[in-house]
Amino acid sequence: MAIVSAPELLAERGRHFGEARIRAVHEVASDVRMIEIEPAAGGHPYPSGSHLDIAVEVGGLPDVRSYSLVGDGPVDGAYRIAVKEIPDSRGGSVYVRALEPGTEVHVSEPKSHFELQWGRSEYLLVAGGIGITPIVGMARALARHGRPFRLLYAARTREQMAFLDELSQLLGDRLELFVSADGNRLDLGREIDRLDPEGELYLCGPQRLRDAAIREWRARERRPDRLQFETFASGGQFAPEEFVARLRDQDREVTVRANRTLLDALQDDGVDVMWDCLRGECGLCAATVVDCEGELDHRDVFLSDEEKAEGKAIITCVSRAVGGAITIDTGFRPDPDLDDAAAVAEPAIDQ
């Protein structure tokens, strides 16, 4: 199989990426590095909660990773992202954190699936760890427009809290910190009770934080559309490990390495799978699970809790298997009419 370059891969995936360079790199917490990216065409304004796709190299192969943008707009023409050091990273964060000033990269235009909705009676912003990245821009926008809101910021240690000084100066007592190492844990149920009945909650953080927010929100019978969240695609219940996926519909199997997704492995092996978000949100890349020898590690936000418990589907761009192989059906079916047409069109060979 020929190895294509990152720009070629991105073109194949139907996405436009432009040239850019790394302008500066800053340490903003004990394990968080902020990287300033200056597009050759200049930075464009973007809605709060936007993210940027970056061409990376993982295991010698080109790939794409998404990172939330810091702030509510480019700074002097540059986009800013914050990348946490992750021990069980699939390789994207390692690659991006190693970028140095002057390095050339390829990036997309900013996109937002986590945008502030204006006109709410009150806003509650919740950030867990590196989940503060998109929340910074929301806080700045709400403060600038004079809207009522609070920001709850939770992390294991204070040293891991990126942008803390900036937020403290901007927000004052509207910023509330929850440092678990100090025994100060976030009680989401209590905080939701403090939110106006017509208020809206925006959350970005690990899966357990998102699950707790959904549980507490539903328990209070709040409007489902007033809970907005973005989660880390890499977050799961288990550390990633290599596993085998058997394709019932194509009579073959692929090996999914620990630093690759199931979707990556399928595409590397020439399996045609539809996809879009690469964040576990849209469900377009879902495959049917026929059998699972171990457990499914659902890392998406598309399937419901009930669907995840049933274990009949997997979102291939983020979710994994642990403890054994899985058998899946990608939905691929050859078109017999096309096969017949090809047979008719085949010219006879003279003897």
PDB file of C-alpha atoms in Angstrom, residues 12-274:
ATOM      1  CA  GLU A  12      -8.868  12.324  -0.336  1.00  0.00           C
ATOM      2  CA  ARG A  13     -10.986  12.895   2.760  1.00  0.00           C
ATOM      3  CA  GLY A  14     -12.649  15.906   1.146  1.00  0.00           C
ATOM      4  CA  ARG A  15     -11.226  18.536   3.481  1.00  0.00           C
ATOM      5  CA  HIS A  16      -9.376  21.692   2.601  1.00  0.00           C
ATOM      6  CA  PHE A  17      -6.239  22.298   4.613  1.00  0.00           C
ATOM      7  CA  GLY A  18      -3.990  25.301   4.167  1.00  0.00           C
ATOM      8  CA  GLU A  19      -0.353  25.920   4.906  1.00  0.00           C
ATOM      9  CA  ALA A  20       0.617  27.403   8.257  1.00  0.00           C
ATOM     10  CA  ARG A  21       3.615  27.681  10.548  1.00  0.00           C
ATOM     11  CA  ILE A  22       4.171  27.421  14.269  1.00  0.00           C
ATOM     12  CA  ARG A  23       4.744  30.945  15.583  1.00  0.00           C
ATOM     13  CA  ALA A  24       5.326  30.290  19.277  1.00  0.00           C
ATOM     14  CA  VAL A  25       5.097  27.645  21.989  1.00  0.00           C
ATOM     15  CA  HIS A  26       4.309  28.360  25.667  1.00  0.00           C
ATOM     16  CA  GLU A  27       3.913  26.226  28.783  1.00  0.00           C
ATOM     17  CA  VAL A  28       0.607  27.243  30.387  1.00  0.00           C
ATOM     18  CA  ALA A  29       0.380  24.521  33.073  1.00  0.00           C
ATOM     19  CA  SER A  30       2.531  21.716  34.439  1.00  0.00           C
ATOM     20  CA  ASP A  31       1.398  19.378  31.657  1.00  0.00           C
ATOM     21  CA  VAL A  32      -0.205  21.718  29.094  1.00  0.00           C
ATOM     22  CA  ARG A  33       1.556  23.408  26.196  1.00  0.00           C
ATOM     23  CA  MET A  34      -0.046  26.236  24.188  1.00  0.00           C
ATOM     24  CA  ILE A  35       0.893  26.382  20.525  1.00  0.00           C
ATOM     25  CA  GLU A  36       0.329  29.418  18.310  1.00  0.00           C
ATOM     26  CA  ILE A  37      -0.362  28.563  14.668  1.00  0.00           C
ATOM     27  CA  GLU A  38      -0.154  31.253  12.010  1.00  0.00           C
ATOM     28  CA  PRO A  39      -1.955  30.324   8.746  1.00  0.00           C
ATOM     29  CA  ALA A  40      -0.314  31.575   5.560  1.00  0.00           C
ATOM     30  CA  ALA A  41      -3.653  33.143   4.582  1.00  0.00           C
ATOM     31  CA  GLY A  42      -4.124  34.714   8.027  1.00  0.00           C
ATOM     32  CA  GLY A  43      -6.363  33.747  10.922  1.00  0.00           C
ATOM     33  CA  HIS A  44     -10.116  34.188  10.487  1.00  0.00           C
ATOM     34  CA  PRO A  45     -12.705  35.033  13.187  1.00  0.00           C
ATOM     35  CA  TYR A  46     -14.489  32.014  14.614  1.00  0.00           C
ATOM     36  CA  PRO A  47     -17.473  31.270  16.896  1.00  0.00           C
ATOM     37  CA  SER A  48     -16.911  30.303  20.511  1.00  0.00           C
ATOM     38  CA  GLY A  49     -16.278  26.599  21.025  1.00  0.00           C
ATOM     39  CA  SER A  50     -14.556  26.181  17.650  1.00  0.00           C
ATOM     40  CA  HIS A  51     -11.860  23.631  16.931  1.00  0.00           C
ATOM     41  CA  LEU A  52      -9.051  23.278  14.424  1.00  0.00           C
ATOM     42  CA  ASP A  53      -8.036  20.158  12.488  1.00  0.00           C
ATOM     43  CA  ILE A  54      -4.289  19.623  12.130  1.00  0.00           C
ATOM     44  CA  ALA A  55      -2.411  17.226   9.859  1.00  0.00           C
ATOM     45  CA  VAL A  56      -0.204  15.007  12.009  1.00  0.00           C
ATOM     46  CA  GLU A  57       1.948  11.931  11.600  1.00  0.00           C
ATOM     47  CA  VAL A  58       1.243   8.926  13.802  1.00  0.00           C
ATOM     48  CA  GLY A  59       3.301   5.785  13.556  1.00  0.00           C
ATOM     49  CA  GLY A  60       4.795   6.977  10.277  1.00  0.00           C
ATOM     50  CA  LEU A  61       1.354   7.494   8.720  1.00  0.00           C
ATOM     51  CA  PRO A  62      -0.466  10.778   8.007  1.00  0.00           C
ATOM     52  CA  ASP A  63      -3.558  11.468  10.075  1.00  0.00           C
ATOM     53  CA  VAL A  64      -5.736  14.271  11.419  1.00  0.00           C
ATOM     54  CA  ARG A  65      -6.322  15.487  14.967  1.00  0.00           C
ATOM     55  CA  SER A  66      -8.760  18.117  16.259  1.00  0.00           C
ATOM     56  CA  TYR A  67      -7.986  20.634  19.002  1.00  0.00           C
ATOM     57  CA  SER A  68     -10.226  23.261  20.578  1.00  0.00           C
ATOM     58  CA  LEU A  69      -9.213  26.847  19.978  1.00  0.00           C
ATOM     59  CA  VAL A  70      -8.246  28.988  22.942  1.00  0.00           C
ATOM     60  CA  GLY A  71     -10.025  32.330  23.308  1.00  0.00           C
ATOM     61  CA  ASP A  72     -12.764  33.905  21.252  1.00  0.00           C
ATOM     62  CA  GLY A  73     -10.696  34.882  18.207  1.00  0.00           C
ATOM     63  CA  PRO A  74      -7.246  34.740  16.610  1.00  0.00           C
ATOM     64  CA  VAL A  75      -4.468  36.736  18.279  1.00  0.00           C
ATOM     65  CA  ASP A  76      -2.474  38.840  15.822  1.00  0.00           C
ATOM     66  CA  GLY A  77      -3.526  36.507  13.019  1.00  0.00           C
ATOM     67  CA  ALA A  78      -2.662  33.283  14.849  1.00  0.00           C
ATOM     68  CA  TYR A  79      -4.812  30.479  16.223  1.00  0.00           C
ATOM     69  CA  ARG A  80      -3.988  29.095  19.661  1.00  0.00           C
ATOM     70  CA  ILE A  81      -4.452  25.534  20.858  1.00  0.00           C
ATOM     71  CA  ALA A  82      -3.555  23.912  24.188  1.00  0.00           C
ATOM     72  CA  VAL A  83      -2.279  20.325  24.173  1.00  0.00           C
ATOM     73  CA  LYS A  84      -2.040  18.195  27.289  1.00  0.00           C
ATOM     74  CA  GLU A  85       0.633  15.572  27.866  1.00  0.00           C
ATOM     75  CA  ILE A  86      -1.279  12.283  27.751  1.00  0.00           C
ATOM     76  CA  PRO A  87       0.519   9.052  28.783  1.00  0.00           C
ATOM     77  CA  ASP A  88      -1.755   6.779  26.691  1.00  0.00           C
ATOM     78  CA  SER A  89      -2.002   9.138  23.712  1.00  0.00           C
ATOM     79  CA  ARG A  90      -2.596   7.574  20.280  1.00  0.00           C
ATOM     80  CA  GLY A  91       0.311   9.714  19.092  1.00  0.00           C
ATOM     81  CA  GLY A  92      -1.363  12.928  17.961  1.00  0.00           C
ATOM     82  CA  SER A  93      -0.649  14.935  21.092  1.00  0.00           C
ATOM     83  CA  VAL A  94       2.956  13.704  21.161  1.00  0.00           C
ATOM     84  CA  TYR A  95       3.436  14.907  17.579  1.00  0.00           C
ATOM     85  CA  VAL A  96       1.807  18.303  18.135  1.00  0.00           C
ATOM     86  CA  ARG A  97       3.568  18.965  21.454  1.00  0.00           C
ATOM     87  CA  ALA A  98       6.898  18.359  19.725  1.00  0.00           C
ATOM     88  CA  LEU A  99       6.288  21.089  17.118  1.00  0.00           C
ATOM     89  CA  GLU A 100       8.749  23.972  17.352  1.00  0.00           C
ATOM     90  CA  PRO A 101       8.544  27.601  16.225  1.00  0.00           C
ATOM     91  CA  GLY A 102       9.058  27.870  12.487  1.00  0.00           C
ATOM     92  CA  THR A 103       7.766  24.360  11.716  1.00  0.00           C
ATOM     93  CA  GLU A 104       5.373  24.187   8.753  1.00  0.00           C
ATOM     94  CA  VAL A 105       2.025  22.454   9.273  1.00  0.00           C
ATOM     95  CA  HIS A 106      -1.310  22.054   7.486  1.00  0.00           C
ATOM     96  CA  VAL A 107      -4.522  23.144   9.225  1.00  0.00           C
ATOM     97  CA  SER A 108      -8.211  23.494   8.429  1.00  0.00           C
ATOM     98  CA  GLU A 109     -10.429  26.502   8.862  1.00  0.00           C
ATOM     99  CA  PRO A 110     -12.000  26.684  12.344  1.00  0.00           C
ATOM    100  CA  LYS A 111     -15.261  24.792  12.801  1.00  0.00           C
ATOM    101  CA  SER A 112     -17.714  24.827  15.694  1.00  0.00           C
ATOM    102  CA  HIS A 113     -20.104  22.163  16.982  1.00  0.00           C
ATOM    103  CA  PHE A 114     -20.095  23.644  20.491  1.00  0.00           C
ATOM    104  CA  GLU A 115     -21.271  27.197  20.000  1.00  0.00           C
ATOM    105  CA  LEU A 116     -22.802  29.505  22.608  1.00  0.00           C
ATOM    106  CA  GLN A 117     -26.518  30.162  22.193  1.00  0.00           C
ATOM    107  CA  TRP A 118     -27.354  33.724  23.130  1.00  0.00           C
ATOM    108  CA  GLY A 119     -30.448  34.925  24.970  1.00  0.00           C
ATOM    109  CA  ARG A 120     -30.443  32.464  27.885  1.00  0.00           C
ATOM    110  CA  SER A 121     -31.361  33.667  31.373  1.00  0.00           C
ATOM    111  CA  GLU A 122     -28.112  32.360  32.887  1.00  0.00           C
ATOM    112  CA  TYR A 123     -25.097  30.292  31.875  1.00  0.00           C
ATOM    113  CA  LEU A 124     -23.133  27.666  33.762  1.00  0.00           C
ATOM    114  CA  LEU A 125     -19.731  26.787  32.273  1.00  0.00           C
ATOM    115  CA  VAL A 126     -18.006  23.619  33.507  1.00  0.00           C
ATOM    116  CA  ALA A 127     -14.458  22.591  32.604  1.00  0.00           C
ATOM    117  CA  GLY A 128     -12.599  19.450  33.616  1.00  0.00           C
ATOM    118  CA  GLY A 129      -8.821  19.634  33.171  1.00  0.00           C
ATOM    119  CA  ILE A 130      -7.819  20.414  29.580  1.00  0.00           C
ATOM    120  CA  GLY A 131     -11.536  20.895  28.897  1.00  0.00           C
ATOM    121  CA  ILE A 132     -10.926  24.501  29.871  1.00  0.00           C
ATOM    122  CA  THR A 133      -9.644  25.169  26.329  1.00  0.00           C
ATOM    123  CA  PRO A 134     -12.968  25.973  24.572  1.00  0.00           C
ATOM    124  CA  ILE A 135     -14.477  27.351  27.783  1.00  0.00           C
ATOM    125  CA  VAL A 136     -11.966  30.229  27.907  1.00  0.00           C
ATOM    126  CA  GLY A 137     -13.464  31.792  24.777  1.00  0.00           C
ATOM    127  CA  MET A 138     -17.011  31.324  26.070  1.00  0.00           C
ATOM    128  CA  ALA A 139     -16.149  33.033  29.346  1.00  0.00           C
ATOM    129  CA  ARG A 140     -14.546  35.954  27.544  1.00  0.00           C
ATOM    130  CA  ALA A 141     -17.546  36.354  25.222  1.00  0.00           C
ATOM    131  CA  LEU A 142     -20.100  36.197  28.049  1.00  0.00           C
ATOM    132  CA  ALA A 143     -18.096  38.665  30.145  1.00  0.00           C
ATOM    133  CA  ARG A 144     -17.787  41.059  27.217  1.00  0.00           C
ATOM    134  CA  HIS A 145     -21.550  40.980  26.628  1.00  0.00           C
ATOM    135  CA  GLY A 146     -22.398  41.337  30.316  1.00  0.00           C
ATOM    136  CA  ARG A 147     -24.320  38.073  30.546  1.00  0.00           C
ATOM    137  CA  PRO A 148     -24.902  36.314  33.928  1.00  0.00           C
ATOM    138  CA  PHE A 149     -22.706  33.228  34.238  1.00  0.00           C
ATOM    139  CA  ARG A 150     -20.378  31.203  36.450  1.00  0.00           C
ATOM    140  CA  LEU A 151     -17.367  29.081  35.498  1.00  0.00           C
ATOM    141  CA  LEU A 152     -16.625  25.919  37.473  1.00  0.00           C
ATOM    142  CA  TYR A 153     -13.079  24.677  36.852  1.00  0.00           C
ATOM    143  CA  ALA A 154     -12.073  21.233  38.145  1.00  0.00           C
ATOM    144  CA  ALA A 155      -8.654  19.565  38.026  1.00  0.00           C
ATOM    145  CA  ARG A 156      -6.534  17.152  40.022  1.00  0.00           C
ATOM    146  CA  THR A 157      -3.993  19.793  41.091  1.00  0.00           C
ATOM    147  CA  ARG A 158      -3.802  23.569  40.869  1.00  0.00           C
ATOM    148  CA  GLU A 159      -0.570  23.282  38.840  1.00  0.00           C
ATOM    149  CA  GLN A 160      -2.544  21.526  36.097  1.00  0.00           C
ATOM    150  CA  MET A 161      -4.980  24.413  35.681  1.00  0.00           C
ATOM    151  CA  ALA A 162      -4.121  26.168  32.428  1.00  0.00           C
ATOM    152  CA  PHE A 163      -5.038  29.858  31.995  1.00  0.00           C
ATOM    153  CA  LEU A 164      -5.830  30.181  35.702  1.00  0.00           C
ATOM    154  CA  ASP A 165      -4.290  33.637  36.181  1.00  0.00           C
ATOM    155  CA  GLU A 166      -6.025  35.000  33.076  1.00  0.00           C
ATOM    156  CA  LEU A 167      -9.408  33.659  34.159  1.00  0.00           C
ATOM    157  CA  SER A 168      -9.029  34.818  37.762  1.00  0.00           C
ATOM    158  CA  GLN A 169      -8.309  38.348  36.631  1.00  0.00           C
ATOM    159  CA  LEU A 170     -11.166  38.347  34.118  1.00  0.00           C
ATOM    160  CA  LEU A 171     -13.882  36.689  36.197  1.00  0.00           C
ATOM    161  CA  GLY A 172     -13.187  37.350  39.880  1.00  0.00           C
ATOM    162  CA  ASP A 173     -15.722  35.518  42.044  1.00  0.00           C
ATOM    163  CA  ARG A 174     -17.548  34.180  38.991  1.00  0.00           C
ATOM    164  CA  LEU A 175     -14.734  31.617  38.773  1.00  0.00           C
ATOM    165  CA  GLU A 176     -14.971  28.697  41.209  1.00  0.00           C
ATOM    166  CA  LEU A 177     -12.139  26.168  41.506  1.00  0.00           C
ATOM    167  CA  PHE A 178     -12.422  22.502  42.457  1.00  0.00           C
ATOM    168  CA  VAL A 179      -9.036  20.876  43.140  1.00  0.00           C
ATOM    169  CA  SER A 180      -9.424  17.199  44.013  1.00  0.00           C
ATOM    170  CA  ALA A 181      -5.918  16.961  45.529  1.00  0.00           C
ATOM    171  CA  ASP A 182      -7.096  19.492  48.122  1.00  0.00           C
ATOM    172  CA  GLY A 183     -10.258  17.509  48.837  1.00  0.00           C
ATOM    173  CA  ASN A 184     -12.470  20.021  47.013  1.00  0.00           C
ATOM    174  CA  ARG A 185     -14.631  18.081  44.591  1.00  0.00           C
ATOM    175  CA  LEU A 186     -17.262  19.342  42.176  1.00  0.00           C
ATOM    176  CA  ASP A 187     -20.858  18.456  43.094  1.00  0.00           C
ATOM    177  CA  LEU A 188     -22.651  18.840  39.767  1.00  0.00           C
ATOM    178  CA  GLY A 189     -26.092  18.151  41.219  1.00  0.00           C
ATOM    179  CA  ARG A 190     -25.766  21.012  43.686  1.00  0.00           C
ATOM    180  CA  GLU A 191     -24.423  23.372  41.015  1.00  0.00           C
ATOM    181  CA  ILE A 192     -27.231  22.526  38.598  1.00  0.00           C
ATOM    182  CA  ASP A 193     -29.740  23.271  41.366  1.00  0.00           C
ATOM    183  CA  ARG A 194     -28.227  26.764  41.613  1.00  0.00           C
ATOM    184  CA  LEU A 195     -28.732  27.385  37.881  1.00  0.00           C
ATOM    185  CA  ASP A 196     -31.834  29.290  36.758  1.00  0.00           C
ATOM    186  CA  PRO A 197     -34.537  26.868  35.468  1.00  0.00           C
ATOM    187  CA  GLU A 198     -34.198  28.376  31.985  1.00  0.00           C
ATOM    188  CA  GLY A 199     -30.408  28.531  32.146  1.00  0.00           C
ATOM    189  CA  GLU A 200     -28.000  26.572  29.997  1.00  0.00           C
ATOM    190  CA  LEU A 201     -24.983  24.423  30.919  1.00  0.00           C
ATOM    191  CA  TYR A 202     -21.879  24.120  28.724  1.00  0.00           C
ATOM    192  CA  LEU A 203     -19.408  21.419  29.684  1.00  0.00           C
ATOM    193  CA  CYS A 204     -16.105  20.167  28.333  1.00  0.00           C
ATOM    194  CA  GLY A 205     -14.166  17.454  30.116  1.00  0.00           C
ATOM    195  CA  PRO A 206     -13.549  13.727  30.434  1.00  0.00           C
ATOM    196  CA  GLN A 207     -16.229  11.125  29.928  1.00  0.00           C
ATOM    197  CA  ARG A 208     -16.975  10.580  33.614  1.00  0.00           C
ATOM    198  CA  LEU A 209     -17.692  14.302  34.049  1.00  0.00           C
ATOM    199  CA  ARG A 210     -19.984  14.342  31.031  1.00  0.00           C
ATOM    200  CA  ASP A 211     -21.816  11.225  32.241  1.00  0.00           C
ATOM    201  CA  ALA A 212     -22.313  12.762  35.687  1.00  0.00           C
ATOM    202  CA  ALA A 213     -23.703  15.963  34.151  1.00  0.00           C
ATOM    203  CA  ILE A 214     -26.161  14.030  31.979  1.00  0.00           C
ATOM    204  CA  ARG A 215     -27.291  11.941  34.945  1.00  0.00           C
ATOM    205  CA  GLU A 216     -27.847  14.930  37.231  1.00  0.00           C
ATOM    206  CA  TRP A 217     -29.496  16.973  34.476  1.00  0.00           C
ATOM    207  CA  ARG A 218     -31.969  14.211  33.665  1.00  0.00           C
ATOM    208  CA  ALA A 219     -32.696  13.571  37.343  1.00  0.00           C
ATOM    209  CA  ARG A 220     -33.954  17.148  37.608  1.00  0.00           C
ATOM    210  CA  GLU A 221     -35.999  16.838  34.403  1.00  0.00           C
ATOM    211  CA  ARG A 222     -34.282  19.828  32.859  1.00  0.00           C
ATOM    212  CA  ARG A 223     -34.762  20.620  29.183  1.00  0.00           C
ATOM    213  CA  PRO A 224     -32.396  18.305  27.243  1.00  0.00           C
ATOM    214  CA  ASP A 225     -31.501  21.022  24.732  1.00  0.00           C
ATOM    215  CA  ARG A 226     -30.155  23.250  27.516  1.00  0.00           C
ATOM    216  CA  LEU A 227     -27.250  20.874  28.235  1.00  0.00           C
ATOM    217  CA  GLN A 228     -24.424  21.289  25.738  1.00  0.00           C
ATOM    218  CA  PHE A 229     -21.166  19.391  25.995  1.00  0.00           C
ATOM    219  CA  GLU A 230     -17.972  18.525  24.212  1.00  0.00           C
ATOM    220  CA  THR A 231     -15.803  15.640  25.316  1.00  0.00           C
ATOM    221  CA  PHE A 232     -12.344  14.280  24.629  1.00  0.00           C
ATOM    222  CA  ALA A 233     -12.398  11.762  21.809  1.00  0.00           C
ATOM    223  CA  SER A 234      -9.505   9.911  23.457  1.00  0.00           C
ATOM    224  CA  GLY A 235     -11.286   9.454  26.781  1.00  0.00           C
ATOM    225  CA  GLY A 236     -12.475   5.965  27.629  1.00  0.00           C
ATOM    226  CA  GLN A 237     -12.902   3.505  30.463  1.00  0.00           C
ATOM    227  CA  PHE A 238      -9.769   1.533  29.548  1.00  0.00           C
ATOM    228  CA  ALA A 239      -6.264   2.274  28.342  1.00  0.00           C
ATOM    229  CA  PRO A 240      -6.061   1.663  24.571  1.00  0.00           C
ATOM    230  CA  GLU A 241      -4.687  -1.710  23.554  1.00  0.00           C
ATOM    231  CA  GLU A 242      -4.223  -3.590  20.288  1.00  0.00           C
ATOM    232  CA  PHE A 243      -7.160  -5.690  19.133  1.00  0.00           C
ATOM    233  CA  VAL A 244      -8.416  -7.533  16.057  1.00  0.00           C
ATOM    234  CA  ALA A 245     -11.575  -6.641  14.148  1.00  0.00           C
ATOM    235  CA  ARG A 246     -13.074  -9.362  11.957  1.00  0.00           C
ATOM    236  CA  LEU A 247     -15.264  -8.111   9.113  1.00  0.00           C
ATOM    237  CA  ARG A 248     -18.142 -10.515   8.576  1.00  0.00           C
ATOM    238  CA  ASP A 249     -19.334  -8.728   5.439  1.00  0.00           C
ATOM    239  CA  GLN A 250     -15.916  -8.825   3.765  1.00  0.00           C
ATOM    240  CA  ASP A 251     -14.437 -12.085   5.092  1.00  0.00           C
ATOM    241  CA  ARG A 252     -11.208 -10.539   6.394  1.00  0.00           C
ATOM    242  CA  GLU A 253      -9.766  -9.074   9.551  1.00  0.00           C
ATOM    243  CA  VAL A 254      -7.702  -6.037  10.476  1.00  0.00           C
ATOM    244  CA  THR A 255      -5.411  -5.373  13.407  1.00  0.00           C
ATOM    245  CA  VAL A 256      -6.076  -2.141  15.285  1.00  0.00           C
ATOM    246  CA  ARG A 257      -2.926  -0.915  16.982  1.00  0.00           C
ATOM    247  CA  ALA A 258      -3.102   0.881  20.308  1.00  0.00           C
ATOM    248  CA  ASN A 259      -2.272   4.228  18.702  1.00  0.00           C
ATOM    249  CA  ARG A 260      -4.756   3.864  15.811  1.00  0.00           C
ATOM    250  CA  THR A 261      -8.544   3.915  15.744  1.00  0.00           C
ATOM    251  CA  LEU A 262     -10.731   1.214  14.280  1.00  0.00           C
ATOM    252  CA  LEU A 263     -11.629   3.626  11.488  1.00  0.00           C
ATOM    253  CA  ASP A 264      -7.920   4.233  10.828  1.00  0.00           C
ATOM    254  CA  ALA A 265      -7.251   0.506  10.589  1.00  0.00           C
ATOM    255  CA  LEU A 266     -10.184  -0.075   8.243  1.00  0.00           C
ATOM    256  CA  GLN A 267      -9.092   2.732   5.936  1.00  0.00           C
ATOM    257  CA  ASP A 268      -5.452   1.601   6.045  1.00  0.00           C
ATOM    258  CA  ASP A 269      -6.647  -1.811   4.840  1.00  0.00           C
ATOM    259  CA  GLY A 270      -8.656  -0.306   1.989  1.00  0.00           C
ATOM    260  CA  VAL A 271     -12.090  -0.724   3.589  1.00  0.00           C
ATOM    261  CA  ASP A 272     -14.458   2.025   2.464  1.00  0.00           C
ATOM    262  CA  VAL A 273     -16.265   3.479   5.504  1.00  0.00           C
ATOM    263  CA  MET A 274     -18.275   6.690   5.567  1.00  0.00           C
TER     264      MET A 274
END
